[in-house]
Short mmCIF file of C-alpha atoms in Angstrom, two decimals:
data_model
loop_
_atom_site.label_atom_id
_atom_site.label_comp_id
_atom_site.label_asym_id
_atom_site.label_seq_id
_atom_site.Cartn_x
_atom_site.Cartn_y
_atom_site.Cartn_z
CA MET D 22 -9.90 22.39 6.43
CA LEU D 23 -10.91 23.92 3.09
CA SER D 24 -9.80 27.37 4.24
CA ALA D 25 -6.46 25.87 5.25
CA PHE D 26 -5.99 24.47 1.75
CA ALA D 27 -6.98 27.84 0.33
CA ARG D 28 -4.27 29.54 2.39
CA ALA D 29 -1.77 26.90 1.28
CA PHE D 30 -2.55 27.81 -2.34
CA LYS D 31 -1.91 31.46 -1.52
CA THR D 32 1.70 30.62 -0.61
CA PRO D 33 3.67 30.90 -3.91
CA ASP D 34 6.14 28.03 -3.50
CA LEU D 35 3.53 25.68 -1.99
CA ARG D 36 1.10 26.55 -4.76
CA LYS D 37 3.68 25.54 -7.37
CA LYS D 38 4.33 22.25 -5.61
CA LEU D 39 0.63 21.46 -5.25
CA LEU D 40 -0.14 22.30 -8.89
CA PHE D 41 2.87 20.25 -10.04
CA THR D 42 1.66 17.28 -7.99
CA LEU D 43 -1.88 17.61 -9.37
CA GLY D 44 -0.49 17.78 -12.93
CA ILE D 45 1.47 14.55 -12.45
CA MET D 46 -1.64 12.88 -11.02
CA VAL D 47 -3.66 13.90 -14.10
CA LEU D 48 -0.91 12.60 -16.41
CA PHE D 49 -0.83 9.35 -14.48
CA ARG D 50 -4.59 8.87 -14.88
CA MET D 51 -4.36 9.66 -18.62
CA GLY D 52 -1.83 6.86 -19.07
CA ALA D 53 -4.22 4.46 -17.33
CA HIS D 54 -6.68 4.86 -20.24
CA ILE D 55 -4.31 4.46 -23.23
CA PRO D 56 -4.41 0.81 -24.45
CA ILE D 57 -1.22 -1.01 -25.36
CA PRO D 58 -0.68 -1.90 -29.05
CA GLY D 59 -2.10 -5.21 -30.20
CA VAL D 60 -5.22 -5.19 -27.99
CA ASN D 61 -8.79 -5.33 -29.27
CA PHE D 62 -10.18 -2.41 -27.28
CA VAL D 63 -13.82 -3.25 -28.09
CA ALA D 64 -13.45 -6.82 -26.80
CA VAL D 65 -11.68 -5.55 -23.67
CA ASN D 66 -14.53 -3.13 -22.89
CA ASN D 67 -17.11 -5.86 -23.35
CA CYS D 68 -15.23 -8.21 -21.04
CA VAL D 69 -14.52 -5.57 -18.37
CA LYS D 70 -18.28 -5.01 -17.97
CA GLN D 71 -18.74 -8.72 -17.22
CA ALA D 72 -15.46 -9.36 -15.40
CA ASN D 73 -15.26 -10.80 -11.92
CA ASN D 74 -11.80 -9.47 -11.11
CA GLY D 75 -11.36 -11.20 -7.76
CA LEU D 76 -8.31 -13.12 -8.96
CA PHE D 77 -6.43 -10.01 -10.13
CA GLY D 78 -8.20 -7.63 -7.75
CA LEU D 79 -5.10 -6.48 -5.86
CA VAL D 80 -3.07 -5.57 -8.95
CA ASN D 81 -6.14 -4.00 -10.54
CA LEU D 82 -6.66 -1.94 -7.37
CA PHE D 83 -3.14 -0.49 -7.41
CA SER D 84 -3.36 0.22 -11.15
CA GLY D 85 -6.62 2.15 -10.80
CA GLY D 86 -8.48 -0.34 -13.01
CA ALA D 87 -5.85 -0.13 -15.75
CA LEU D 88 -4.87 -3.82 -15.52
CA LEU D 89 -8.10 -5.29 -16.86
CA GLN D 90 -8.22 -2.58 -19.53
CA LEU D 91 -4.68 -3.58 -20.67
CA THR D 92 -3.34 -0.01 -20.86
CA ILE D 93 0.26 1.21 -20.90
CA PHE D 94 0.07 1.64 -17.11
CA ALA D 95 -1.61 -1.76 -16.64
CA LEU D 96 0.93 -2.99 -14.08
CA GLY D 97 0.64 0.23 -12.12
CA ILE D 98 2.90 0.68 -9.12
CA MET D 99 2.64 -2.97 -8.01
CA PRO D 100 6.10 -4.07 -9.33
CA TYR D 101 7.72 -1.22 -7.38
CA ILE D 102 5.81 -2.12 -4.21
CA THR D 103 6.84 -5.77 -4.57
CA ALA D 104 10.47 -4.82 -5.21
CA SER D 105 10.53 -2.50 -2.19
CA ILE D 106 9.11 -5.21 0.08
CA ILE D 107 11.60 -7.80 -1.23
CA LEU D 108 14.57 -5.44 -0.68
CA GLN D 109 13.30 -4.62 2.80
CA LEU D 110 13.09 -8.31 3.68
CA LEU D 111 16.49 -9.07 2.15
CA THR D 112 18.07 -6.30 4.23
CA VAL D 113 17.59 -8.49 7.29
CA VAL D 114 19.06 -11.57 5.56
CA ILE D 115 21.94 -10.21 3.43
CA PRO D 116 24.75 -8.53 5.43
CA ARG D 117 25.77 -6.33 2.48
CA LEU D 118 22.31 -4.74 2.27
CA GLU D 119 22.22 -4.32 6.05
CA ALA D 120 25.57 -2.50 5.90
CA LEU D 121 24.27 -0.23 3.12
CA LYS D 122 21.23 0.62 5.21
CA LYS D 123 23.48 1.81 8.03
CA GLU D 124 25.57 4.04 5.75
CA GLY D 125 22.96 6.79 5.71
CA GLN D 126 22.04 8.70 2.55
CA ALA D 127 24.68 7.04 0.35
CA GLY D 128 23.52 3.55 1.32
CA THR D 129 19.85 4.48 0.89
CA THR D 130 20.59 5.77 -2.62
CA LYS D 131 22.27 2.47 -3.51
CA ILE D 132 19.34 0.43 -2.17
CA THR D 133 16.95 2.64 -4.15
CA GLN D 134 18.95 1.88 -7.30
CA TYR D 135 18.68 -1.85 -6.61
CA THR D 136 14.94 -1.40 -6.11
CA ARG D 137 14.65 0.21 -9.56
CA TYR D 138 16.48 -2.67 -11.25
CA LEU D 139 14.35 -5.24 -9.45
CA THR D 140 11.19 -3.30 -10.36
CA ILE D 141 12.03 -3.51 -14.07
CA ALA D 142 12.74 -7.25 -13.78
CA LEU D 143 9.45 -7.84 -11.98
CA ALA D 144 7.60 -5.68 -14.51
CA ILE D 145 8.94 -7.87 -17.35
CA LEU D 146 7.92 -11.01 -15.46
CA GLN D 147 4.45 -9.75 -14.51
CA GLY D 148 3.86 -8.19 -17.94
CA THR D 149 4.69 -11.50 -19.62
CA GLY D 150 2.29 -13.31 -17.31
CA ILE D 151 -0.55 -10.84 -17.89
CA VAL D 152 -0.11 -10.85 -21.69
CA ALA D 153 0.09 -14.65 -21.78
CA THR D 154 -3.05 -14.90 -19.63
CA ALA D 155 -4.88 -12.44 -21.90
CA SER D 156 -3.69 -14.25 -25.04
CA ASN D 157 -5.12 -17.62 -24.03
CA GLY D 158 -8.41 -16.04 -22.89
CA ALA D 159 -7.94 -16.75 -19.16
CA LEU D 160 -7.76 -13.10 -18.04
CA PHE D 161 -11.51 -12.55 -18.18
CA GLY D 162 -12.64 -16.07 -17.39
CA SER D 163 -16.02 -16.91 -18.90
CA CYS D 164 -16.34 -13.76 -21.04
CA PRO D 165 -17.41 -14.78 -24.59
CA TYR D 166 -15.02 -12.20 -26.09
CA SER D 167 -11.99 -13.29 -24.02
CA ASN D 168 -10.32 -15.04 -26.98
CA GLU D 169 -10.61 -11.88 -29.07
CA VAL D 170 -8.75 -9.60 -26.61
CA VAL D 171 -5.37 -10.29 -28.27
CA PRO D 172 -6.03 -11.12 -31.94
CA ASP D 173 -2.34 -11.43 -32.92
CA THR D 174 -0.39 -13.83 -30.69
CA SER D 175 2.90 -13.77 -32.61
CA ILE D 176 6.19 -13.55 -30.74
CA PHE D 177 6.90 -10.04 -32.03
CA ARG D 178 3.48 -8.72 -30.95
CA ILE D 179 3.80 -10.29 -27.49
CA MET D 180 7.26 -8.73 -27.05
CA VAL D 181 5.93 -5.30 -28.05
CA MET D 182 3.11 -5.58 -25.51
CA VAL D 183 5.42 -6.67 -22.68
CA THR D 184 7.94 -3.93 -23.55
CA THR D 185 5.16 -1.31 -23.51
CA MET D 186 3.96 -2.44 -20.08
CA THR D 187 7.50 -2.43 -18.71
CA ALA D 188 8.12 1.07 -20.13
CA GLY D 189 4.87 2.20 -18.50
CA THR D 190 6.02 0.92 -15.10
CA THR D 191 9.39 2.67 -15.56
CA MET D 192 7.61 5.92 -16.39
CA ILE D 193 5.45 5.56 -13.27
CA MET D 194 8.63 5.25 -11.19
CA TRP D 195 9.97 8.43 -12.80
CA LEU D 196 6.71 10.31 -12.18
CA GLY D 197 6.76 9.24 -8.54
CA GLU D 198 10.32 10.47 -8.08
CA LEU D 199 9.38 13.80 -9.72
CA ILE D 200 6.62 14.28 -7.13
CA THR D 201 9.02 13.44 -4.30
CA ASP D 202 11.63 15.93 -5.57
CA ARG D 203 9.44 18.82 -6.78
CA GLY D 204 5.98 18.22 -5.36
CA ILE D 205 4.27 17.47 -2.05
CA GLY D 206 4.50 14.15 -0.23
CA ASN D 207 6.01 10.81 -1.20
CA GLY D 208 5.59 10.34 -4.96
CA MET D 209 4.90 6.60 -4.99
CA SER D 210 2.37 6.93 -2.17
CA ILE D 211 0.59 9.77 -3.98
CA LEU D 212 0.29 7.67 -7.16
CA ILE D 213 -1.09 4.72 -5.18
CA PHE D 214 -3.55 7.13 -3.55
CA THR D 215 -4.60 8.37 -7.01
CA SER D 216 -5.12 4.85 -8.36
CA ILE D 217 -7.29 3.74 -5.45
CA ALA D 218 -9.31 6.96 -5.12
CA SER D 219 -10.12 6.96 -8.84
CA SER D 220 -12.24 3.82 -8.43
CA PHE D 221 -14.40 5.18 -5.59
CA PRO D 222 -17.05 7.06 -7.68
CA SER D 223 -17.66 4.17 -10.09
CA ASN D 224 -17.85 1.60 -7.28
CA LEU D 225 -20.31 3.72 -5.30
CA TRP D 226 -22.49 4.27 -8.34
CA ALA D 227 -22.40 0.52 -9.11
CA ILE D 228 -23.69 -0.15 -5.60
CA LYS D 229 -26.51 2.35 -6.18
CA LYS D 230 -27.51 0.72 -9.47
CA ALA D 231 -27.38 -2.80 -7.99
CA GLY D 232 -29.28 -1.78 -4.83
CA LYS D 233 -32.87 -2.91 -4.31
CA ILE D 234 -33.98 -0.67 -1.44
CA GLY D 235 -35.33 2.75 -2.35
CA GLY D 236 -34.02 2.58 -5.87
CA GLY D 237 -30.54 1.80 -4.56
CA TRP D 238 -30.15 5.06 -2.65
CA VAL D 239 -30.50 3.36 0.74
CA ASP D 240 -27.65 0.98 -0.13
CA PHE D 241 -25.63 3.92 -1.47
CA PHE D 242 -25.94 6.07 1.66
CA ALA D 243 -25.53 3.05 3.96
CA VAL D 244 -22.17 2.22 2.36
CA LEU D 245 -21.21 5.90 2.47
CA ALA D 246 -22.05 6.15 6.18
CA VAL D 247 -20.11 2.96 6.98
CA GLY D 248 -17.18 4.34 4.97
CA ILE D 249 -17.09 7.55 7.02
CA VAL D 250 -17.18 5.57 10.28
CA VAL D 251 -14.39 3.28 9.04
CA VAL D 252 -12.25 6.29 8.04
CA VAL D 253 -12.66 7.84 11.51
CA LEU D 254 -11.73 4.56 13.22
CA VAL D 255 -8.73 4.02 10.95
CA ILE D 256 -7.45 7.55 11.62
CA PHE D 257 -7.84 6.98 15.37
CA VAL D 258 -5.90 3.68 15.33
CA GLU D 259 -3.25 4.87 12.86
CA GLN D 260 -2.44 7.81 15.15
CA ALA D 261 -2.36 5.61 18.28
CA GLN D 262 1.07 4.80 19.69
CA ARG D 263 2.76 3.62 22.86
CA ARG D 264 5.42 6.08 23.96
CA ILE D 265 8.23 4.48 25.92
CA PRO D 266 10.13 7.14 27.91
CA VAL D 267 13.91 7.32 27.44
CA GLN D 268 16.27 9.28 29.67
CA TYR D 269 19.80 10.28 28.59
CA ALA D 270 22.38 10.74 31.32
CA LYS D 271 24.53 13.87 31.50
CA ARG D 272 28.09 13.61 30.23
CA MET D 273 30.90 16.00 31.05
CA ILE D 274 33.17 16.80 28.09
CA GLY D 275 35.77 19.28 29.26
CA ARG D 276 33.90 21.92 31.23
CA ARG D 277 30.62 21.47 29.40
CA ALA D 278 27.76 19.09 30.21
CA PHE D 279 25.95 17.28 27.41
CA GLY D 280 22.82 15.14 27.51
CA GLY D 281 20.43 14.93 30.39
CA THR D 282 17.42 15.15 28.04
CA SER D 283 14.20 13.13 28.05
CA THR D 284 12.55 11.70 24.97
CA TYR D 285 10.48 8.67 24.01
CA ILE D 286 10.33 5.77 21.56
CA PRO D 287 7.02 5.86 19.65
CA LEU D 288 5.70 2.35 19.01
CA LYS D 289 2.61 2.48 16.79
CA VAL D 290 -0.28 0.12 17.45
CA ASN D 291 -0.28 -0.67 13.73
CA GLN D 292 3.47 -0.94 13.38
CA ALA D 293 3.28 -3.03 10.19
CA GLY D 294 1.02 -0.67 8.22
CA VAL D 295 -0.75 -2.16 5.22
CA ILE D 296 2.02 -4.68 4.39
CA PRO D 297 0.33 -7.71 6.10
CA VAL D 298 -2.86 -7.14 4.08
CA ILE D 299 -0.87 -7.05 0.82
CA PHE D 300 1.08 -10.19 1.79
CA ALA D 301 -2.09 -12.10 2.74
CA SER D 302 -3.95 -11.04 -0.41
CA SER D 303 -1.04 -12.00 -2.66
CA LEU D 304 -0.63 -15.39 -0.99
CA LEU D 305 -4.33 -16.23 -1.31
CA TYR D 306 -4.25 -15.41 -5.04
CA ILE D 307 -1.64 -18.09 -5.73
CA PRO D 308 -3.89 -21.21 -5.35
CA ALA D 309 -6.66 -19.66 -7.47
CA LEU D 310 -4.13 -18.58 -10.10
CA VAL D 311 -2.62 -22.07 -10.30
CA ALA D 312 -6.07 -23.66 -10.59
CA GLN D 313 -7.09 -21.22 -13.34
CA LEU D 314 -3.92 -21.52 -15.41
CA THR D 315 -3.81 -25.34 -15.22
CA SER D 316 -7.56 -25.67 -15.97
CA SER D 317 -7.48 -28.83 -13.88
CA LYS D 318 -10.68 -30.75 -13.08
CA ALA D 319 -9.14 -32.58 -10.11
CA GLY D 320 -10.66 -32.49 -6.65
CA TRP D 321 -8.15 -29.98 -5.28
CA ALA D 322 -8.82 -27.56 -8.15
CA ILE D 323 -12.59 -27.79 -7.67
CA TRP D 324 -12.18 -27.17 -3.92
CA ILE D 325 -9.99 -24.11 -4.58
CA ASN D 326 -12.45 -22.71 -7.13
CA ASN D 327 -15.31 -23.16 -4.68
CA ASN D 328 -13.55 -21.71 -1.61
CA PHE D 329 -10.75 -19.35 -2.70
CA THR D 330 -12.10 -17.62 -5.80
CA LYS D 331 -14.75 -15.46 -4.13
CA GLY D 332 -14.00 -13.34 -1.09
CA ASP D 333 -17.41 -13.88 0.49
CA HIS D 334 -16.75 -17.56 1.31
CA PRO D 335 -16.23 -18.31 5.06
CA VAL D 336 -13.11 -20.42 4.39
CA TYR D 337 -11.53 -17.56 2.43
CA MET D 338 -12.39 -15.04 5.17
CA VAL D 339 -10.91 -17.18 7.95
CA ALA D 340 -7.73 -17.88 5.96
CA TYR D 341 -7.43 -14.18 5.07
CA PHE D 342 -7.81 -13.10 8.71
CA VAL D 343 -5.31 -15.66 10.05
CA LEU D 344 -2.71 -14.76 7.39
CA ILE D 345 -3.04 -11.04 8.17
CA VAL D 346 -2.43 -11.66 11.88
CA PHE D 347 0.55 -13.90 11.09
CA PHE D 348 2.16 -11.46 8.65
CA ALA D 349 1.61 -8.56 11.07
CA PHE D 350 3.79 -10.29 13.67
CA PHE D 351 6.23 -11.48 11.00
CA TYR D 352 6.76 -8.02 9.50
CA VAL D 353 7.10 -6.32 12.89
CA ALA D 354 9.68 -8.94 13.90
CA ILE D 355 11.89 -8.21 10.88
CA SER D 356 11.39 -4.44 10.72
CA PHE D 357 11.96 -3.57 14.40
CA ASN D 358 14.99 -5.03 16.16
CA PRO D 359 14.76 -4.49 19.96
CA GLU D 360 18.37 -5.59 20.50
CA GLU D 361 19.67 -3.01 18.00
CA VAL D 362 17.58 -0.25 19.60
CA ALA D 363 18.79 -1.26 23.08
CA ASP D 364 22.44 -1.26 21.94
CA ASN D 365 22.09 2.20 20.38
CA MET D 366 20.50 3.55 23.55
CA LYS D 367 23.30 2.09 25.65
CA LYS D 368 25.95 3.50 23.31
CA TYR D 369 24.66 7.05 23.70
CA GLY D 370 23.94 6.84 27.42
CA GLY D 371 20.17 6.34 27.19
CA PHE D 372 18.01 4.13 29.39
CA ILE D 373 14.37 3.44 30.12
CA PRO D 374 13.52 4.49 33.71
CA GLY D 375 13.29 1.39 35.90
CA ILE D 376 14.89 -0.89 33.26
CA ARG D 377 18.58 -1.76 33.15
CA ALA D 378 20.45 -0.98 29.95
CA GLY D 379 21.41 -3.74 27.52
CA ARG D 380 19.60 -7.08 27.40
CA PRO D 381 16.83 -6.20 29.94
CA THR D 382 15.95 -3.19 27.78
CA ALA D 383 15.72 -5.38 24.65
CA GLU D 384 13.50 -7.86 26.48
CA TYR D 385 11.24 -5.07 27.72
CA LEU D 386 10.92 -3.57 24.23
CA ASN D 387 10.12 -7.00 22.78
CA TYR D 388 7.48 -7.56 25.49
CA VAL D 389 5.79 -4.20 24.83
CA LEU D 390 5.96 -4.64 21.05
CA THR D 391 4.30 -8.06 21.26
CA ARG D 392 1.53 -6.71 23.49
CA ILE D 393 0.61 -3.83 21.16
CA THR D 394 0.99 -5.91 17.97
CA TRP D 395 -1.93 -8.13 19.01
CA PRO D 396 -4.58 -5.38 18.87
CA GLY D 397 -2.89 -3.93 15.77
CA SER D 398 -3.04 -7.24 13.89
CA LEU D 399 -6.66 -7.90 14.93
CA TYR D 400 -7.57 -4.39 13.81
CA LEU D 401 -5.97 -5.00 10.39
CA GLY D 402 -7.85 -8.26 10.00
CA LEU D 403 -11.21 -6.71 10.88
CA ILE D 404 -10.69 -3.72 8.56
CA ALA D 405 -9.75 -6.05 5.70
CA LEU D 406 -12.90 -8.15 6.24
CA ILE D 407 -15.29 -5.17 6.15
CA PRO D 408 -15.76 -5.16 2.33
CA MET D 409 -16.28 -8.93 2.27
CA ILE D 410 -18.87 -8.79 5.07
CA GLY D 411 -20.51 -5.86 3.28
CA LEU D 412 -20.87 -7.91 0.09
CA VAL D 413 -22.66 -10.67 2.01
CA ALA D 414 -24.86 -8.22 3.93
CA LEU D 415 -25.94 -6.29 0.81
CA ASN D 416 -26.09 -9.45 -1.34
CA GLN D 417 -24.16 -7.72 -4.12
CA SER D 418 -21.37 -8.72 -6.48
CA THR D 419 -19.90 -5.22 -6.80
CA THR D 420 -16.84 -3.93 -4.94
CA ILE D 421 -17.18 -2.15 -1.60
CA PRO D 422 -14.87 0.87 -1.92
CA PHE D 423 -14.50 1.72 1.78
CA GLY D 424 -12.53 -1.03 3.43
CA GLY D 425 -9.48 -3.21 3.48
CA THR D 426 -6.33 -2.22 1.66
CA SER D 427 -7.81 0.83 -0.05
CA ILE D 428 -8.95 2.69 3.05
CA LEU D 429 -5.74 1.91 4.97
CA ILE D 430 -3.59 3.30 2.16
CA ILE D 431 -5.75 6.36 1.51
CA VAL D 432 -5.87 7.35 5.19
CA GLY D 433 -2.15 6.71 5.68
CA VAL D 434 -1.09 8.68 2.60
CA GLY D 435 -3.54 11.46 3.42
CA LEU D 436 -2.24 11.87 6.96
CA GLU D 437 1.40 11.92 5.89
CA THR D 438 0.75 14.43 3.08
CA VAL D 439 -1.22 16.74 5.37
CA LYS D 440 1.56 16.59 7.96
CA GLN D 441 4.15 17.52 5.33
CA ILE D 442 2.07 20.51 4.16
CA GLU D 443 1.55 21.50 7.78
CA SER D 444 5.28 21.39 8.55
CA GLN D 445 5.98 23.73 5.63
CA LEU D 446 3.18 26.10 6.63
CA GLN D 447 4.40 26.21 10.24
CA GLN D 448 7.63 27.75 8.99
CA ARG D 449 5.49 30.74 8.04
CA ASN D 450 3.85 30.95 11.49
CA TYR D 451 0.67 29.26 10.23
CA GLU D 452 -1.48 27.30 12.64
CA GLY D 453 -1.75 24.26 10.35
CA PHE D 454 -4.32 21.57 9.61
CA LEU D 455 -4.02 19.24 12.60
CA ARG D 456 -5.00 20.90 15.89
#
């Protein structure tokens, strides 16, 4: 593997793309350490050391820890991810967006432009919420310095802070598009990969320091070994797919015959990717966020604080697992339309051997998709629960780096990037990474 990367660096154009991508990643990480104006950096550092970031854990994960440090890249790539998911869901509901999606490159460009506008709007909304939460001392909970994080709470200062966060999100979008155009891989995915991977060393070292067996080294290597096993299993499942054979009949146009080829429809076991985990995590944050912002002492608020604030509670785990399974089926249902696939196959003379074209084909595709979505959704739920179970098993309050959303994204982005490098190397008669 290392020799393959070395040979990739020996190829002039690939070397330029790889170095450009690495440069953007370094610039992205630099921005995650520059605080926004109006923040008491000393108070922030003191509170970050004591923070229990379960409530804002998802956003903090995608920002590479920049959220709780209130830097210019505090919002990270999360507004863009949210905007992309919203546009993807609206494509099924709004006929205009569905028509744009079918127009090819021109329609995709228009949808991308809408995604940018929605990203900026969401960045303003989320930035305002984060700054308001930090201003009233609720961002860091019980930290004694939480009220000193934002010393000046004037309207002008708040507007400057929100504008800086929004500009940071806009710059992240631009950096991601630069990687897509001039670098290697999908730019937004690479930046997400960078944010998540940057927290691995600190989380592992925190586990070592908090460990009680063998000076913490036993806990350290145990988590590392489990992480390697989880990565292998995730790679195995992410590559798994059900291939449905498709045969195209021959057509005579003039004196020439066209068609007669055989291909297949690849249906992945994990067709929904990491989207159900993000949906479930976001939905479970809402009750805890409402209870924290209202500071209510009612029975419902106490129950939420006891059951939905910490991820190691059985009620939270069960709700998390059930929501992941539900959203896996929900997302697959809106992202893959069996009737549309069956109509396209019928239009171009394709059919599944043993299945009649048209409605029977759609019913067969729906049946197969439902069957393979069950193991895919259960797999997502189990992977997402690994860090929570690890916290209970090790009796620690630190974050388990290998599990859940982070490992799914890192493996997915890594596989896609390696495949893209491989495809470019194969043009030069190179054997490639994946054998």
